[in-house]
GROMACS .gro file of C-alpha atoms in nm:
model
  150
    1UNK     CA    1  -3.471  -1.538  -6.427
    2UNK     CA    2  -3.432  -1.854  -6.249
    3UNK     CA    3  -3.798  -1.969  -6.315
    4UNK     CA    4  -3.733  -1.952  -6.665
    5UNK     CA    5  -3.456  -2.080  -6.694
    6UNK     CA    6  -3.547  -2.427  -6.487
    7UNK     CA    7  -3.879  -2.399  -6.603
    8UNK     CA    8  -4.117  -2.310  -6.309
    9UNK     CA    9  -4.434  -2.107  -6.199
   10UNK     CA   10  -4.286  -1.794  -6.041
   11UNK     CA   11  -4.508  -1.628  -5.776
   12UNK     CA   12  -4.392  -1.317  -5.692
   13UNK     CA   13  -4.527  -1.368  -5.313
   14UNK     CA   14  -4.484  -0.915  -5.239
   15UNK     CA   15  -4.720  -0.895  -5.563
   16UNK     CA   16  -4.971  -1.146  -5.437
   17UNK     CA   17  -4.988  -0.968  -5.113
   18UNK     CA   18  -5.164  -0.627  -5.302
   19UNK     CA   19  -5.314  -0.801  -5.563
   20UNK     CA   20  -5.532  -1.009  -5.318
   21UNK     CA   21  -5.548  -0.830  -4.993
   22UNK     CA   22  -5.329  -1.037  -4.826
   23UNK     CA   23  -5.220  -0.776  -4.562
   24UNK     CA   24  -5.375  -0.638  -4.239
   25UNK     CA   25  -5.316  -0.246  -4.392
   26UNK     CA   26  -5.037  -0.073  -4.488
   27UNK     CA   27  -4.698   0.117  -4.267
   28UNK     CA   28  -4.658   0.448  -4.420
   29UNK     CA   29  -4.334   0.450  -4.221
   30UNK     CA   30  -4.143   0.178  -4.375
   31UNK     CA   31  -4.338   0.228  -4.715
   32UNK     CA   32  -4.487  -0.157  -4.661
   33UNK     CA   33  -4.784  -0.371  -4.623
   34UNK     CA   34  -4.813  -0.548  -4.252
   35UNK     CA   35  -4.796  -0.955  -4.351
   36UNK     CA   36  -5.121  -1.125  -4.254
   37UNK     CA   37  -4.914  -1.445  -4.278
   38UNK     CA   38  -5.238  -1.711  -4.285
   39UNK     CA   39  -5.413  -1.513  -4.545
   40UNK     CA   40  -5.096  -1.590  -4.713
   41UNK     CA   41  -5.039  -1.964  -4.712
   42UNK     CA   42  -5.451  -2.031  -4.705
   43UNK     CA   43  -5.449  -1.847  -5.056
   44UNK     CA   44  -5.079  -2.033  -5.180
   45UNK     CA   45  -5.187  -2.374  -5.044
   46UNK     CA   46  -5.406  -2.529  -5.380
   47UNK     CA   47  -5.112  -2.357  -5.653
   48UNK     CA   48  -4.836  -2.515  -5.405
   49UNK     CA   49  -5.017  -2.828  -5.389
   50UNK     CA   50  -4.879  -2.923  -5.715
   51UNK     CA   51  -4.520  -2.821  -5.751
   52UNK     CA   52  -4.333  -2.692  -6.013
   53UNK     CA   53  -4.311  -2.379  -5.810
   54UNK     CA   54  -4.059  -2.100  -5.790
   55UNK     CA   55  -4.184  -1.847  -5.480
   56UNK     CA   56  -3.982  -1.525  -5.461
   57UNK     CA   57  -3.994  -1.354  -5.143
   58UNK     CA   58  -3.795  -1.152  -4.858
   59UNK     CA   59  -3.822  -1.418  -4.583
   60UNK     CA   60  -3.958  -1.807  -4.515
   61UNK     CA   61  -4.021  -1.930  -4.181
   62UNK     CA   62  -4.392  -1.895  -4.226
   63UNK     CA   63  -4.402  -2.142  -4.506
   64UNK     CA   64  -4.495  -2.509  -4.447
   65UNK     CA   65  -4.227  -2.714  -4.491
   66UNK     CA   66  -4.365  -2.939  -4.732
   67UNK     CA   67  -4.410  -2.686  -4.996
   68UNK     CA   68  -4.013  -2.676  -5.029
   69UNK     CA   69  -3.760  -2.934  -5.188
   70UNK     CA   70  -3.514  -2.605  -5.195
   71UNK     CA   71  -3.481  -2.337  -5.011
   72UNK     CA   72  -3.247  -2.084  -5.161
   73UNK     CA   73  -3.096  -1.774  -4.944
   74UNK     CA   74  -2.945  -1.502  -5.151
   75UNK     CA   75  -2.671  -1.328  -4.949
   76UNK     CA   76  -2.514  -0.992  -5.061
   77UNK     CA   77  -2.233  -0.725  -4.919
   78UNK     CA   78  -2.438  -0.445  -4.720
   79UNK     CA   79  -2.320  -0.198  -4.994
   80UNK     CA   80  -2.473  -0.390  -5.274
   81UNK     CA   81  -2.789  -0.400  -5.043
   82UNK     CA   82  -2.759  -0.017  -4.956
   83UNK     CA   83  -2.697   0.044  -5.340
   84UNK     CA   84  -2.992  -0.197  -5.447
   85UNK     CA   85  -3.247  -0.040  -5.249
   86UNK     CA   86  -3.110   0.282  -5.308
   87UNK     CA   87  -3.132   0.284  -5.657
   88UNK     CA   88  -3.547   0.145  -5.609
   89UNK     CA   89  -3.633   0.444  -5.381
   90UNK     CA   90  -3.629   0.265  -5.054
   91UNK     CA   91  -3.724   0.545  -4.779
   92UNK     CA   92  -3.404   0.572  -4.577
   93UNK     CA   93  -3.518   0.359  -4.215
   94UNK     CA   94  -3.622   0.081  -4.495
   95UNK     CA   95  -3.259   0.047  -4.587
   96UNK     CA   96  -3.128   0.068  -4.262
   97UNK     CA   97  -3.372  -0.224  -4.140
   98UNK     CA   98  -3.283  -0.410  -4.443
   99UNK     CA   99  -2.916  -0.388  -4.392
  100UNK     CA  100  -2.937  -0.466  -4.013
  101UNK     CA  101  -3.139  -0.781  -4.114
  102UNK     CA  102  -2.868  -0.912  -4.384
  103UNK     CA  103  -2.558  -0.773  -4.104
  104UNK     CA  104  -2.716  -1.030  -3.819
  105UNK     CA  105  -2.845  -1.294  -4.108
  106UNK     CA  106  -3.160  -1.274  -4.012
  107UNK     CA  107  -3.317  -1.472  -4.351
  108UNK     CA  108  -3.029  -1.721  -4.354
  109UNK     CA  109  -3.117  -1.798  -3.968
  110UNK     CA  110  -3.506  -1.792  -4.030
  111UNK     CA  111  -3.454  -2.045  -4.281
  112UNK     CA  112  -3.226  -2.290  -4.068
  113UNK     CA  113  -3.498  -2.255  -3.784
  114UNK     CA  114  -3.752  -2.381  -4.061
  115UNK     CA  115  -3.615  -2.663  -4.328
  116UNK     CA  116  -3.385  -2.930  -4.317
  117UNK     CA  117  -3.034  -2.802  -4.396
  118UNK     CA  118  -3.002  -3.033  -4.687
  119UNK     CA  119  -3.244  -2.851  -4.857
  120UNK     CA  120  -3.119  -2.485  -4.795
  121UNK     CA  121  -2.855  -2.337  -5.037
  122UNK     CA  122  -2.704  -2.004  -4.930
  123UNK     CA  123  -2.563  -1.817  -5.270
  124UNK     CA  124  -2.409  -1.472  -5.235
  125UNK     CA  125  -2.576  -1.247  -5.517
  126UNK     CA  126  -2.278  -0.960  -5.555
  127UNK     CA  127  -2.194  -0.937  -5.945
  128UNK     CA  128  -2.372  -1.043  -6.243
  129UNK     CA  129  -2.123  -1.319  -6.294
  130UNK     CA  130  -2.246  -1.460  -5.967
  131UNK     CA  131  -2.605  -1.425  -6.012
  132UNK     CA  132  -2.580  -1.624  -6.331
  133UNK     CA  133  -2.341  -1.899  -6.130
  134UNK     CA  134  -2.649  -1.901  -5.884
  135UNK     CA  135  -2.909  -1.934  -6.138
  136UNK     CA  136  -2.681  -2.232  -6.316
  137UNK     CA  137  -2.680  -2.383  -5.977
  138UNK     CA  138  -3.014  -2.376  -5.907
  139UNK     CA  139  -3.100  -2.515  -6.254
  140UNK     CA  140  -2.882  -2.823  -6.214
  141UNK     CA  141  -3.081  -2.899  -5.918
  142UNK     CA  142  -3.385  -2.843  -6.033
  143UNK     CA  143  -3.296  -3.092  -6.312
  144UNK     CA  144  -3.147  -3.347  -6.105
  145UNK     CA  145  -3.448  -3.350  -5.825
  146UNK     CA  146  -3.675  -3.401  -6.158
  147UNK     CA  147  -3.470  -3.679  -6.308
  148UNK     CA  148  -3.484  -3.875  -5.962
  149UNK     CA  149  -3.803  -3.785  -5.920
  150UNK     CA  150  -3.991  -3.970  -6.222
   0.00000   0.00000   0.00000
């Protein structure tokens, strides 16, 4: 949605993982493949090199820094989570990690540990009416880093 609309390459980073063997084997208990996190960025680093990128992923402190002009964190209420996951056939101990993690903020502090704040926007993703806001926000940067960019 948001790489459309502001015109990027989205890279669906969970995908990439599978498709390319990006992983060190798989957790039946949590459903999940274990991160191999330099497989990761070694295969990301030539399509990051230049820009124009939208990367959609569950967390960010293993990213280089430079890759990033924005950092967005999408914050929602732990029922919306619960119902979320719920509703994609999460195994129950998924959720519950997943809802711990957004309880203690564990993204939103992962990313202030790894960028610049001035470059991090934290947007809470409830409603529909508030994912569009956040996708009109994110546009109007993208658009203003471009124009004083050129």
């Amino acid at each position: 949605m948001v790489a459309d609309a502001a015109g990027l390459e989205l890279v669906t980073v969970g995908d990439l993982i599978k498709q390319r063997n990006l992983h060190d084997g798989y957790d039946e208990e949590f459903d999940t493949y274990w991160l191999n996190e330099d497989k990761v960025v070694d295969e990301m680093e030539d399509m990051m090199a230049g820009g124009g990128m939208c990367i959609d992923f569950h967390t960010c402190g293993f990213f280089p820094e430079r890759w990033f002009d924005l950092v967005v964190v999408l914050r929602a209420d732990t029922q919306q989570v619960y119902d979320r996951l719920k509703s994609r056939g999460y195994k129950q101990n998924k959720i519950e990690e997943n809802l711990e993690c957004e309880i203690m903020q564990v993204v939103a502090d992962d990313a202030r540990e790894s960028y610049k704040p001035e470059i991090i926007m934290e947007l809470t993703s409830n409603t529909v009416e508030e994912m569009e806001s956040n996708v009109e926000k994110i546009v109007a940067f993208v658009n203003e880093f471009r124009s004083s960019h050129q």
